[in-house]
Each structure stands twice: as C-alpha cells, then as structure tokens.
mmCIF file with all atom_site columns, C-alpha atoms in Angstrom:
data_model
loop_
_atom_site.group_PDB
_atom_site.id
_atom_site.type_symbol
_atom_site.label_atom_id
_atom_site.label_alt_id
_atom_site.label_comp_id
_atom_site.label_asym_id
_atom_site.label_entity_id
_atom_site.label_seq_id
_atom_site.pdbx_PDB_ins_code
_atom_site.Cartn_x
_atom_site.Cartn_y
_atom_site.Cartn_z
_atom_site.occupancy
_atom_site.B_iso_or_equiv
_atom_site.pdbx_formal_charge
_atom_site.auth_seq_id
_atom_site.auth_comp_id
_atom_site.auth_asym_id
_atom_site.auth_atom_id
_atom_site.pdbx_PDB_model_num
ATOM 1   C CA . UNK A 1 1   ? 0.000   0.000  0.000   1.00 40.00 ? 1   UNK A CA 1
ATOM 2   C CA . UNK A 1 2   ? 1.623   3.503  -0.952  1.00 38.00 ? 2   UNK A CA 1
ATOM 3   C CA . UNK A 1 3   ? 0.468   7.145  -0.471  1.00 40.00 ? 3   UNK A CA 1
ATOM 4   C CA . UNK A 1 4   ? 1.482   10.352 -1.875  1.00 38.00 ? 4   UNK A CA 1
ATOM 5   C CA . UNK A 1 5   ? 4.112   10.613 1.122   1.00 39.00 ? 5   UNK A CA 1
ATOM 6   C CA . UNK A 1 6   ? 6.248   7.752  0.526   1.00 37.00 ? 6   UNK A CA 1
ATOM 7   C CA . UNK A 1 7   ? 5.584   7.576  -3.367  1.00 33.00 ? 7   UNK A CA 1
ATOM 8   C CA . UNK A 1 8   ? 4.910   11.513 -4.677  1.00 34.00 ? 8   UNK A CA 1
ATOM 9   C CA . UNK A 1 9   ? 5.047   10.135 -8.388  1.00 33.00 ? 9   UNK A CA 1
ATOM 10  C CA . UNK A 1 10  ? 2.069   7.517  -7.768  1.00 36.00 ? 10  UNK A CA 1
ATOM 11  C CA . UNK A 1 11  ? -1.578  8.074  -9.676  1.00 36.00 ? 11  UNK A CA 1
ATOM 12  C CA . UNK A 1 12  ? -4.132  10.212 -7.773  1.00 36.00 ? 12  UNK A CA 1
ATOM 13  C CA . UNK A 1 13  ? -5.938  8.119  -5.359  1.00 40.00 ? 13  UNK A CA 1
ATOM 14  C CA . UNK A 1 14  ? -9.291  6.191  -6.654  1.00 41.00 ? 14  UNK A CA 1
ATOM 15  C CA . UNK A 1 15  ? -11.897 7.327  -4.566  1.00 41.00 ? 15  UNK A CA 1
ATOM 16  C CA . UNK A 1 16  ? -10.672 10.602 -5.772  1.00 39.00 ? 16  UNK A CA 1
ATOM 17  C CA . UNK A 1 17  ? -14.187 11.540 -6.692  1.00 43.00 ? 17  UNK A CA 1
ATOM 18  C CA . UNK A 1 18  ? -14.969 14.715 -8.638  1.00 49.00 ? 18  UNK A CA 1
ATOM 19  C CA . UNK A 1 19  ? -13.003 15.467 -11.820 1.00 50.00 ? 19  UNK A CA 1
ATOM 20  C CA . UNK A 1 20  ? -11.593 18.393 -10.408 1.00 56.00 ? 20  UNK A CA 1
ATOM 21  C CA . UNK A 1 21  ? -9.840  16.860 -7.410  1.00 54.00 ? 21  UNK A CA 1
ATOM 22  C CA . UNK A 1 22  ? -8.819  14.261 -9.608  1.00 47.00 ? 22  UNK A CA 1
ATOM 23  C CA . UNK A 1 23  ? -6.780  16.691 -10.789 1.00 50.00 ? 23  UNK A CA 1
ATOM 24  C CA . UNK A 1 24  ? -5.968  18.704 -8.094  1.00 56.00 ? 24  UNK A CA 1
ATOM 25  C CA . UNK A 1 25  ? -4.261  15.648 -6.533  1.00 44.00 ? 25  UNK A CA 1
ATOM 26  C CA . UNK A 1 26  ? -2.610  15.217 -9.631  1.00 43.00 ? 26  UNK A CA 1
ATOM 27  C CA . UNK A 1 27  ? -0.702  18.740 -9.973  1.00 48.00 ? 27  UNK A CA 1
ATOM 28  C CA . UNK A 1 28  ? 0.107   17.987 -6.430  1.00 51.00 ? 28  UNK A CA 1
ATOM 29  C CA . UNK A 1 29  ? 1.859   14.702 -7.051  1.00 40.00 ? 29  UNK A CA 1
ATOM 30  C CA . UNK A 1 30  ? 2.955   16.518 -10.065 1.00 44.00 ? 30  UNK A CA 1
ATOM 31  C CA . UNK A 1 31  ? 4.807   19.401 -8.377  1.00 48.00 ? 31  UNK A CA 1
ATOM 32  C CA . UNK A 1 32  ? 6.046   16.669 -5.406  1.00 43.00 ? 32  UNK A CA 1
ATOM 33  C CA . UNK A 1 33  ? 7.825   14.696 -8.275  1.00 41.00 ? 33  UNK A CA 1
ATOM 34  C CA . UNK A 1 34  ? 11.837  15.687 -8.943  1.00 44.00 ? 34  UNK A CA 1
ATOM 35  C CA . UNK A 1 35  ? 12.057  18.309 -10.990 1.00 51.00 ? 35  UNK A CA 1
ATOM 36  C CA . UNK A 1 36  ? 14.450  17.870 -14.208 1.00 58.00 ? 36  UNK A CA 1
ATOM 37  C CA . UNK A 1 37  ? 15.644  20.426 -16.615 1.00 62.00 ? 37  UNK A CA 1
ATOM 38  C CA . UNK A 1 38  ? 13.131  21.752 -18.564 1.00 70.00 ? 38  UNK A CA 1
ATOM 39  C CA . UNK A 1 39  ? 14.160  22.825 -22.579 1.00 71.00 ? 39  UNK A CA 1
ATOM 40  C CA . UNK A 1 40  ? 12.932  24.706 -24.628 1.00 67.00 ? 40  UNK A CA 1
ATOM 41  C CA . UNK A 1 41  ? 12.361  23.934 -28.532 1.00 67.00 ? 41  UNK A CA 1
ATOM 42  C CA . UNK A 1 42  ? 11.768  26.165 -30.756 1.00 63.00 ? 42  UNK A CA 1
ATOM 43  C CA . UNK A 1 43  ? 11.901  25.139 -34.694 1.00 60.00 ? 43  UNK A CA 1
ATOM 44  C CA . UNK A 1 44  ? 14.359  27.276 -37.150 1.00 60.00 ? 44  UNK A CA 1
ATOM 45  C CA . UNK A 1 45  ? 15.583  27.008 -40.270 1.00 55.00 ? 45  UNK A CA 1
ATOM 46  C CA . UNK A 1 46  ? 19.087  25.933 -39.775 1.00 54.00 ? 46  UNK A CA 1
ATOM 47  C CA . UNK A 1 47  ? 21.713  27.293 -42.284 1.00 56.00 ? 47  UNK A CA 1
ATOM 48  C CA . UNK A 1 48  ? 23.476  24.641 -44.658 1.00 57.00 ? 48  UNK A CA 1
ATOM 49  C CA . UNK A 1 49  ? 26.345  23.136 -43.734 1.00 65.00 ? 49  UNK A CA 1
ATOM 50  C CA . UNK A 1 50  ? 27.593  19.966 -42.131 1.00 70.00 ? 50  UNK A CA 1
ATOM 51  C CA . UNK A 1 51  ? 26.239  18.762 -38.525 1.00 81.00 ? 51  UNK A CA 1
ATOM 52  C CA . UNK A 1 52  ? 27.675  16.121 -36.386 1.00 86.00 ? 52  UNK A CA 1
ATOM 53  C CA . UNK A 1 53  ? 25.388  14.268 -34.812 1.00 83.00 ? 53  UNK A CA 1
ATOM 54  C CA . UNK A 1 54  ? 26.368  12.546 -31.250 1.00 88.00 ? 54  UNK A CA 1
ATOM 55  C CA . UNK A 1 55  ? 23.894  9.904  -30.598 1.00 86.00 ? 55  UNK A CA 1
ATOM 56  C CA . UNK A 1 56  ? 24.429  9.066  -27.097 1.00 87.00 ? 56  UNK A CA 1
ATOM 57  C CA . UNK A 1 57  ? 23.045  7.280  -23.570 1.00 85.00 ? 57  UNK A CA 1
ATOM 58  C CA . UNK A 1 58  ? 22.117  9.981  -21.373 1.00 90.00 ? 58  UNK A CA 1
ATOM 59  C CA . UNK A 1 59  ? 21.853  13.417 -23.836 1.00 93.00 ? 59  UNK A CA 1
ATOM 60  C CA . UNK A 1 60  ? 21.349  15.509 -20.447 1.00 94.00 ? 60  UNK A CA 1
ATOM 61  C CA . UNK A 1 61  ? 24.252  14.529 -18.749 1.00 95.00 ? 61  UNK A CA 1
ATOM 62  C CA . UNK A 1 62  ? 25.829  14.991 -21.900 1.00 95.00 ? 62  UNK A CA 1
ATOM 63  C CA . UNK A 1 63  ? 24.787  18.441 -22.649 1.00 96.00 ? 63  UNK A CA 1
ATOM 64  C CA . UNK A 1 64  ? 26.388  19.094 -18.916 1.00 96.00 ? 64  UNK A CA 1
ATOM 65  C CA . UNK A 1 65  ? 29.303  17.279 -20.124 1.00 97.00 ? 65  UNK A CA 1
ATOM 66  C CA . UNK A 1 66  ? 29.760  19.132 -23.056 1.00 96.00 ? 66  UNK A CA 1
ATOM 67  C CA . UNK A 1 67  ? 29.151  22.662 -21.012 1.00 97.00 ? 67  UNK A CA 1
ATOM 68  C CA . UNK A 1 68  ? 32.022  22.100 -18.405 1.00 97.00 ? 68  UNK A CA 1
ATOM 69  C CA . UNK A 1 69  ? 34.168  21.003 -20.995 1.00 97.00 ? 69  UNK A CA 1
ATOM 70  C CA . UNK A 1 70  ? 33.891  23.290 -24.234 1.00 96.00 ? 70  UNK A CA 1
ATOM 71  C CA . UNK A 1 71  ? 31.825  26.134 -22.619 1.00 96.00 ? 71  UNK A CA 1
ATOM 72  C CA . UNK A 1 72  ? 28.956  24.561 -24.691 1.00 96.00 ? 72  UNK A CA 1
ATOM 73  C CA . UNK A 1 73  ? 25.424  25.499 -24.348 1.00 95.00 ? 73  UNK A CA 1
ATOM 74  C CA . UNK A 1 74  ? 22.034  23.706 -25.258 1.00 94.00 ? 74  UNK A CA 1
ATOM 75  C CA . UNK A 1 75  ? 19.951  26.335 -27.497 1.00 90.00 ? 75  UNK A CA 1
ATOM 76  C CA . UNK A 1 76  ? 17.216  24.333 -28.078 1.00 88.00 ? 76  UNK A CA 1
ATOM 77  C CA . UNK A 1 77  ? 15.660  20.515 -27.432 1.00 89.00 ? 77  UNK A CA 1
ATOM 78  C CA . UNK A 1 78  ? 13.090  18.059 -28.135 1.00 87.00 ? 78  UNK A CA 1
ATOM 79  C CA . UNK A 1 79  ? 12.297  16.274 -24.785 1.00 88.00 ? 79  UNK A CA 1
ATOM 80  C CA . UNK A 1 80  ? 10.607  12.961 -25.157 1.00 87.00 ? 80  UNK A CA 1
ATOM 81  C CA . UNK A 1 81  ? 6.987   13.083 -24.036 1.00 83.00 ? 81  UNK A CA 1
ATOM 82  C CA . UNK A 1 82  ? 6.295   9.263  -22.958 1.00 85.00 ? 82  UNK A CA 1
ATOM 83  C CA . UNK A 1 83  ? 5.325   9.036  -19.510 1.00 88.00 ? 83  UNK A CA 1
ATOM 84  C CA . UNK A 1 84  ? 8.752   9.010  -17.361 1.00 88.00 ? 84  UNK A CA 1
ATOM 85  C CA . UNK A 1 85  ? 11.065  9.297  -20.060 1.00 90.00 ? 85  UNK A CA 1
ATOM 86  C CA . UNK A 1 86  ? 13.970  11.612 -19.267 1.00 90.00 ? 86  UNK A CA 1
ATOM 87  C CA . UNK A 1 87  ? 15.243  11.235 -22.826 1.00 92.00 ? 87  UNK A CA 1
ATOM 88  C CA . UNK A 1 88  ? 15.848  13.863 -25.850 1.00 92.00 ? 88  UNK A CA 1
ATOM 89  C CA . UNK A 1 89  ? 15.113  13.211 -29.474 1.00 87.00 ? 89  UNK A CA 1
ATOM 90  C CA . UNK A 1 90  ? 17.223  16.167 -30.414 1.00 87.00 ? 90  UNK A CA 1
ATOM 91  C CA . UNK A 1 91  ? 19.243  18.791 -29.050 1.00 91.00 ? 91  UNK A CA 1
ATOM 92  C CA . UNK A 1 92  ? 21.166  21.606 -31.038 1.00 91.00 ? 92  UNK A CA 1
ATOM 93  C CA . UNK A 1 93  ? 24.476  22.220 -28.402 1.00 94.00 ? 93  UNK A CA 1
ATOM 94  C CA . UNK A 1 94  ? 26.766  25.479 -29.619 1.00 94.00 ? 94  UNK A CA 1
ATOM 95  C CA . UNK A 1 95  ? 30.440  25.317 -29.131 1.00 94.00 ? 95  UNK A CA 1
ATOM 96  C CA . UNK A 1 96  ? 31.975  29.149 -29.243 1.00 94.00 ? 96  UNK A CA 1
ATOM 97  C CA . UNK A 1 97  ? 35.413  28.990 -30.881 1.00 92.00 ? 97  UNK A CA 1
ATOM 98  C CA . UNK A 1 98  ? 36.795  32.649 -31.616 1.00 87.00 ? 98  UNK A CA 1
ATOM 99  C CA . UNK A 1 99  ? 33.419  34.333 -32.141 1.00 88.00 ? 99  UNK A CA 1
ATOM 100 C CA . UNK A 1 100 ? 31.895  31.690 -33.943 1.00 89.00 ? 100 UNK A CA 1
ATOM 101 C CA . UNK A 1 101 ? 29.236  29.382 -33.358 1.00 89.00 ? 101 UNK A CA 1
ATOM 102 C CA . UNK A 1 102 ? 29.805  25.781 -33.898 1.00 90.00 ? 102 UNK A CA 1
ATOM 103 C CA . UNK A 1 103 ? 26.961  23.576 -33.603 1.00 90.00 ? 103 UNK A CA 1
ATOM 104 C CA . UNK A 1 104 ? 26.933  20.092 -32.664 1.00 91.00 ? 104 UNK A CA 1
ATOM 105 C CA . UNK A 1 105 ? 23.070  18.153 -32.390 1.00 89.00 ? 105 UNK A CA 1
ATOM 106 C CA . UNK A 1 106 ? 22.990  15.388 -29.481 1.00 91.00 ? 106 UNK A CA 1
ATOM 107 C CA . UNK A 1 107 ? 20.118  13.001 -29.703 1.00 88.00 ? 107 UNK A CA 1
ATOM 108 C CA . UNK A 1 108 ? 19.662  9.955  -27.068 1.00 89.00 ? 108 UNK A CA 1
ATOM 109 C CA . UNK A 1 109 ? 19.160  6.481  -27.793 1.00 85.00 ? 109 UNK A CA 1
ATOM 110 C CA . UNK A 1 110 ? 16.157  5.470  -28.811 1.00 83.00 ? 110 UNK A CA 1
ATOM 111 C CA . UNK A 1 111 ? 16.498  1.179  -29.495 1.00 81.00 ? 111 UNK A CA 1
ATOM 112 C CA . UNK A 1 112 ? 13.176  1.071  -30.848 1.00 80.00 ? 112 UNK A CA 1
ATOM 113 C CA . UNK A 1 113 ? 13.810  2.985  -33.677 1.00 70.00 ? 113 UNK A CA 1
ATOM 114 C CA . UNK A 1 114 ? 16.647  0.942  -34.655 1.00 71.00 ? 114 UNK A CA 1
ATOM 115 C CA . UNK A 1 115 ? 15.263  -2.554 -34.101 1.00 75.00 ? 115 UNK A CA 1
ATOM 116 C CA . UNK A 1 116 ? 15.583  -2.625 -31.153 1.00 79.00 ? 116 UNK A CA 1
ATOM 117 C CA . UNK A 1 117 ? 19.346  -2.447 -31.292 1.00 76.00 ? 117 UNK A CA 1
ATOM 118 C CA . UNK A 1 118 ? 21.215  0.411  -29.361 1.00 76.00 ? 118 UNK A CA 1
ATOM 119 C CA . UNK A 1 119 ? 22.932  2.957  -31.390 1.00 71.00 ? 119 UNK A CA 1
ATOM 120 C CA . UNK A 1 120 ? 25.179  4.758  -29.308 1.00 65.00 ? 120 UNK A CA 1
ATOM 121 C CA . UNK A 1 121 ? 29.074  4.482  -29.191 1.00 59.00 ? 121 UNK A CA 1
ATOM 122 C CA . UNK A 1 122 ? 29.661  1.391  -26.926 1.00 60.00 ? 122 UNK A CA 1
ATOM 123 C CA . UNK A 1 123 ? 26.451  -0.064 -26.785 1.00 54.00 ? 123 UNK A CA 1
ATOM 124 C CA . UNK A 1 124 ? 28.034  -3.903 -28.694 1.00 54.00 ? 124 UNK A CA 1
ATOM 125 C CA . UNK A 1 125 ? 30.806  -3.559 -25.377 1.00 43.00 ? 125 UNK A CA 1
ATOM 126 C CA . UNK A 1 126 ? 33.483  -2.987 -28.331 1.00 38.00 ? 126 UNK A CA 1
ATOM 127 C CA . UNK A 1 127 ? 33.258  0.868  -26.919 1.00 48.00 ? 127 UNK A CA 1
ATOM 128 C CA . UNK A 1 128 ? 33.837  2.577  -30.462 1.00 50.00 ? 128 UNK A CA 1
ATOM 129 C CA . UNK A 1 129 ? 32.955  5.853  -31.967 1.00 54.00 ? 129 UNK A CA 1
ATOM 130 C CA . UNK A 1 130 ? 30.567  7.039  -34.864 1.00 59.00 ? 130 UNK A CA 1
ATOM 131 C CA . UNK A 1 131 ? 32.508  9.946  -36.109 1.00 68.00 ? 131 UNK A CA 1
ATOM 132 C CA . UNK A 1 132 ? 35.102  11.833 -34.490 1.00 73.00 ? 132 UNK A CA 1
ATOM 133 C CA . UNK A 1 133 ? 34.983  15.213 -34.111 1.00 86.00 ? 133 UNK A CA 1
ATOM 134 C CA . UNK A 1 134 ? 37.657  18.086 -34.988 1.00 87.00 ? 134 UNK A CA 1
ATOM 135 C CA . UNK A 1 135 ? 37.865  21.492 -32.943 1.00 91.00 ? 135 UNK A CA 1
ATOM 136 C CA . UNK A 1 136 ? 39.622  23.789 -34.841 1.00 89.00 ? 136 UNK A CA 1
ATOM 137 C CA . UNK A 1 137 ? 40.566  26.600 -32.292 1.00 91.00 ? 137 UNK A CA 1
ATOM 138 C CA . UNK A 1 138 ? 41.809  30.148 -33.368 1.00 89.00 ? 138 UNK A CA 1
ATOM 139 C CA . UNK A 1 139 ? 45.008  30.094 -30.801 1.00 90.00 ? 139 UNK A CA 1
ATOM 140 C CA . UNK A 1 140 ? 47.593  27.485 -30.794 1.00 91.00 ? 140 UNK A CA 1
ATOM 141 C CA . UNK A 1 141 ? 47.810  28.037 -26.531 1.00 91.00 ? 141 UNK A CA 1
ATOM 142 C CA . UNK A 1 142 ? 44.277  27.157 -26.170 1.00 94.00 ? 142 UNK A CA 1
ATOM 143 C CA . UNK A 1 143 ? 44.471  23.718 -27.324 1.00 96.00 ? 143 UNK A CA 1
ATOM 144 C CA . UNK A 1 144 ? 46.083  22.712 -24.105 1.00 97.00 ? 144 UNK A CA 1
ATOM 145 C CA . UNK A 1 145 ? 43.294  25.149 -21.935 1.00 97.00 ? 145 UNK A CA 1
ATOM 146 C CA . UNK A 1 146 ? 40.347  23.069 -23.831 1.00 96.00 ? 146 UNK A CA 1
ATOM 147 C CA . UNK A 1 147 ? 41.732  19.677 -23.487 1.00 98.00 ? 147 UNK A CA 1
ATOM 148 C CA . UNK A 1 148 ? 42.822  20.374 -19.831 1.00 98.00 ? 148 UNK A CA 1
ATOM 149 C CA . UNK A 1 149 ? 39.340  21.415 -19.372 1.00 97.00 ? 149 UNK A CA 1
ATOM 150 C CA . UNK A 1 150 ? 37.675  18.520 -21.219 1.00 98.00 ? 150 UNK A CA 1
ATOM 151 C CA . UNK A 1 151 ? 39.908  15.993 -18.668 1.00 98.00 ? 151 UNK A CA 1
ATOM 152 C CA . UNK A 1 152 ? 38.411  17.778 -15.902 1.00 98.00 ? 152 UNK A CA 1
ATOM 153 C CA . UNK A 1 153 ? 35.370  17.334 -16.755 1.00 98.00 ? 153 UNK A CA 1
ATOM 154 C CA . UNK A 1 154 ? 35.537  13.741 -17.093 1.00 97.00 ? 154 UNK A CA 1
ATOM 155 C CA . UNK A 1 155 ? 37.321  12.609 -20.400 1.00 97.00 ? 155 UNK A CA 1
ATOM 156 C CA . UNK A 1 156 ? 39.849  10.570 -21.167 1.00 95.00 ? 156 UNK A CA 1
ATOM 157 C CA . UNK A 1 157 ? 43.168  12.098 -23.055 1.00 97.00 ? 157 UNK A CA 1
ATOM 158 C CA . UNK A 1 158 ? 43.883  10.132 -25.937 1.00 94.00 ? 158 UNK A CA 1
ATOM 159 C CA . UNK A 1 159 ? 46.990  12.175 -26.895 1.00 94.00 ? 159 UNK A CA 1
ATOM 160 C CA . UNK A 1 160 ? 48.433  15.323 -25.098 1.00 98.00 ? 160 UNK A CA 1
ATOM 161 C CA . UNK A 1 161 ? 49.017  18.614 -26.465 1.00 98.00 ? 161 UNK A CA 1
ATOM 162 C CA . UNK A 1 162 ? 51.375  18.516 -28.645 1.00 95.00 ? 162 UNK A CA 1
ATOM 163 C CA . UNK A 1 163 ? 52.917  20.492 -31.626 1.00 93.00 ? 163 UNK A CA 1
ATOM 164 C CA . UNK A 1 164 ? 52.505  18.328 -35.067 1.00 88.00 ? 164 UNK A CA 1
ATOM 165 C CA . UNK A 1 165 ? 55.195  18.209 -38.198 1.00 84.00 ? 165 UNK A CA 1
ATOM 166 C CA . UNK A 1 166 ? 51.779  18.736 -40.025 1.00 84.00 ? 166 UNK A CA 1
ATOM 167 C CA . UNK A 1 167 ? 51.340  22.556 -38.788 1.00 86.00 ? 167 UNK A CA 1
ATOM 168 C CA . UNK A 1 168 ? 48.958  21.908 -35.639 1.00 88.00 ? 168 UNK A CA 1
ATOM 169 C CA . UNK A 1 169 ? 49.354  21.941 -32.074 1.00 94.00 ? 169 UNK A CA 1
ATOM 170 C CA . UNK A 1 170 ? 47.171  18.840 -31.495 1.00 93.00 ? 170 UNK A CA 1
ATOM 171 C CA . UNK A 1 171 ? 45.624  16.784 -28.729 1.00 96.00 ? 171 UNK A CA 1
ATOM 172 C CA . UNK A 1 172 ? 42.577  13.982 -28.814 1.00 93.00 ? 172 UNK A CA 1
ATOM 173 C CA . UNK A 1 173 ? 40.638  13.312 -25.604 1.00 94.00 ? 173 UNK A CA 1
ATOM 174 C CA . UNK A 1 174 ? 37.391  10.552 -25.908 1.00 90.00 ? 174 UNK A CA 1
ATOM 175 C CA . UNK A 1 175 ? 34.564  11.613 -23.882 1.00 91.00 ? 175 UNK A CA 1
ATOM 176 C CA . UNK A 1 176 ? 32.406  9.635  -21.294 1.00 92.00 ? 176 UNK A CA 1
ATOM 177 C CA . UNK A 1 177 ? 29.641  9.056  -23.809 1.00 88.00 ? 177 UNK A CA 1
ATOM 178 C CA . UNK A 1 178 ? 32.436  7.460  -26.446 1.00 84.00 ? 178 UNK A CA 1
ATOM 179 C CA . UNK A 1 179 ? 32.968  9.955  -28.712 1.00 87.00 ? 179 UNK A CA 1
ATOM 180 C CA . UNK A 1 180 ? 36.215  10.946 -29.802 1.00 87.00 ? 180 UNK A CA 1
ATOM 181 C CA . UNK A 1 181 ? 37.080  15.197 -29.874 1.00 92.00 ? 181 UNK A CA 1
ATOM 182 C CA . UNK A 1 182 ? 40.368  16.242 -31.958 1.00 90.00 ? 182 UNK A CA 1
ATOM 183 C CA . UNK A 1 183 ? 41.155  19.647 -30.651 1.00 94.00 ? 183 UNK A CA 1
ATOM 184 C CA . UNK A 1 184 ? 43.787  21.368 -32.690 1.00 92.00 ? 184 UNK A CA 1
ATOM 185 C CA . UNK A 1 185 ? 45.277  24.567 -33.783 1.00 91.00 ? 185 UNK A CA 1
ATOM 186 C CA . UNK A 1 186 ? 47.447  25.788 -36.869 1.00 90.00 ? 186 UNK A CA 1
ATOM 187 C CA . UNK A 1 187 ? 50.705  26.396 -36.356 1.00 88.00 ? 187 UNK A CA 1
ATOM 188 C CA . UNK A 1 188 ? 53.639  26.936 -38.989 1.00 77.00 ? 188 UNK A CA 1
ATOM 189 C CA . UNK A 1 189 ? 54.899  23.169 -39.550 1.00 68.00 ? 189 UNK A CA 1
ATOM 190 C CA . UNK A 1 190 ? 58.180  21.735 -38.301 1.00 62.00 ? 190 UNK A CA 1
ATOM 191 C CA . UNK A 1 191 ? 60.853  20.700 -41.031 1.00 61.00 ? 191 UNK A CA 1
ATOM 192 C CA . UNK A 1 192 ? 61.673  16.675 -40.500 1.00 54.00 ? 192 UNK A CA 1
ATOM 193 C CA . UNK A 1 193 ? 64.985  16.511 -42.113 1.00 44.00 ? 193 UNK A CA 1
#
C-alpha cells in the first residue's frame, strides 16, 4: 500500500471523486515529483552546412558534459513526451570557438527505432565511436586550456598537447559518452629533415 508521502510520483488516489480533485491531486503529485531540466524547442531554419550528430546514452548529462568542458550550451531541445522518459530526441548544443558558433546536435538512444538495437558508441561492449569530431581553435595556446578542461570534466586524453610536423598543435581526448574530440590549432609546420 503507498500514499502520496512515501511515493509523490504515484496516480491520484481512486476514490478521488470529482473530476476536479482528480486533478488537483494530480498537480500535487505533479509538483512533489523531482524536478528535471526543462528545454525549450523552438523550430528554425538551420543554415546549410555539415552537422555532427552525437547519438548518445544519457543526452542531459551529456549536454552538462559538453558545457564544463567546451563552454557549450544547449539552445534548443526536443524532450521525449512518454510518460517518465527523461530522454531527448534532439538537441542543437553550440560550441563558441573565436566568435563563432559551432553547432553540434545530441540526440539519445532510442532502441526502438533501430530494431531494437542500441545505437550509441559502446552499446556492442566494443566501446567505439561514430565519427570523431575536430575542434579547430583560433590560438595554438588554447588547445592545451580546452583539453585540460575537457579531462576535468571527465574525459579521457587520448593524446596530449602537442605540436605536429603537419602545422597543428594537437591533442585527442574521448569523452564519457564514447565519442572521440580532436582539438587542434594551426601552427607553422616543423621541417623533419
């Protein structure tokens, strides 16, 4: 036996007996229930170009990830709207990089729209990748602030800063969801003779 004390997301009582305090106990349960972040969507025509597109498990804690480490922020989302779902179906993320905007879209998994297979990074155990993706910062000294950042945050460094015979300074971390970030910089190339 459970009441609204011990279980504040349970259904409104039965003998609940006017339509109106059906409801009332509802939006009370409702407002009892842990709140989660709330996004907003808002449709717009998106400029062409090329996307990635991060399919992950767990898009919010992503979206958090992806904040602490790249100063990202979520401009709009889709939230899922079955019954206790936490999930996203979409989620446009913008990473500044010297005054411009650069827009990654995170979407969580959603198995039953692939068979019933998972899709994200990891999901077979082999913990792979779908795409990697390249950060092309303006300044050659921020490539070791970003990746330092993105460690903190929770990734793993796949290579550390380093300058490049091809021209970059250069580092690759992978983050918790399994994606793999490239985080780079122009600089004039070393000779190799």
């Amino acid at each position: 036996m459970s009441d609204a004390n011990t279980n504040p997301v349970a259904a409104p009582p039965a003998d609940a007996t006017s339509k109106r305090e059906r409801e009332e106990t509802a939006n009370e349960l409702e407002d009892a229930a842990p709140a989660r972040k709330k996004f907003t969507f808002t449709p717009k025509k998106v400029p062409g170009g090329v996307v990635p597109s991060l399919i992950v498990d767990g898009a919010r804690a992503a979206i958090e990830f992806y904040g602490k480490a790249f100063g990202a922020t979520c401009t709009s989302a889709y939230e899922d709207d079955a019954e206790g779902s936490d999930k996203l179906h979409f989620a446009d993320v913008v990473v500044p990089i010297g005054g411009n905007d650069f827009h990654v879209y995170i979407f969580d998994d959603f198995p039953e729209y692939n068979g019933g297979k998972p899709s994200h990074p990891g999901a077979d155990g082999l913990n792979g990748t779908s795409c990697a993706v390249t950060l092309n910062l303006i300044s050659a000294a921020d490539v070791n602030t970003w990746h330092d950042r993105a460690v903190a945050a929770g990734a793993t460094s796949l290579r550390p800063p380093a300058d490049q015979p091809w021209g970059d300074r250069f580092a690759q971390i992978k983050d918790p969801f399994g994606h793999k970030w490239s985080i780079c910089s122009f600089i004039e190339p070393t000779s190799s003779s």
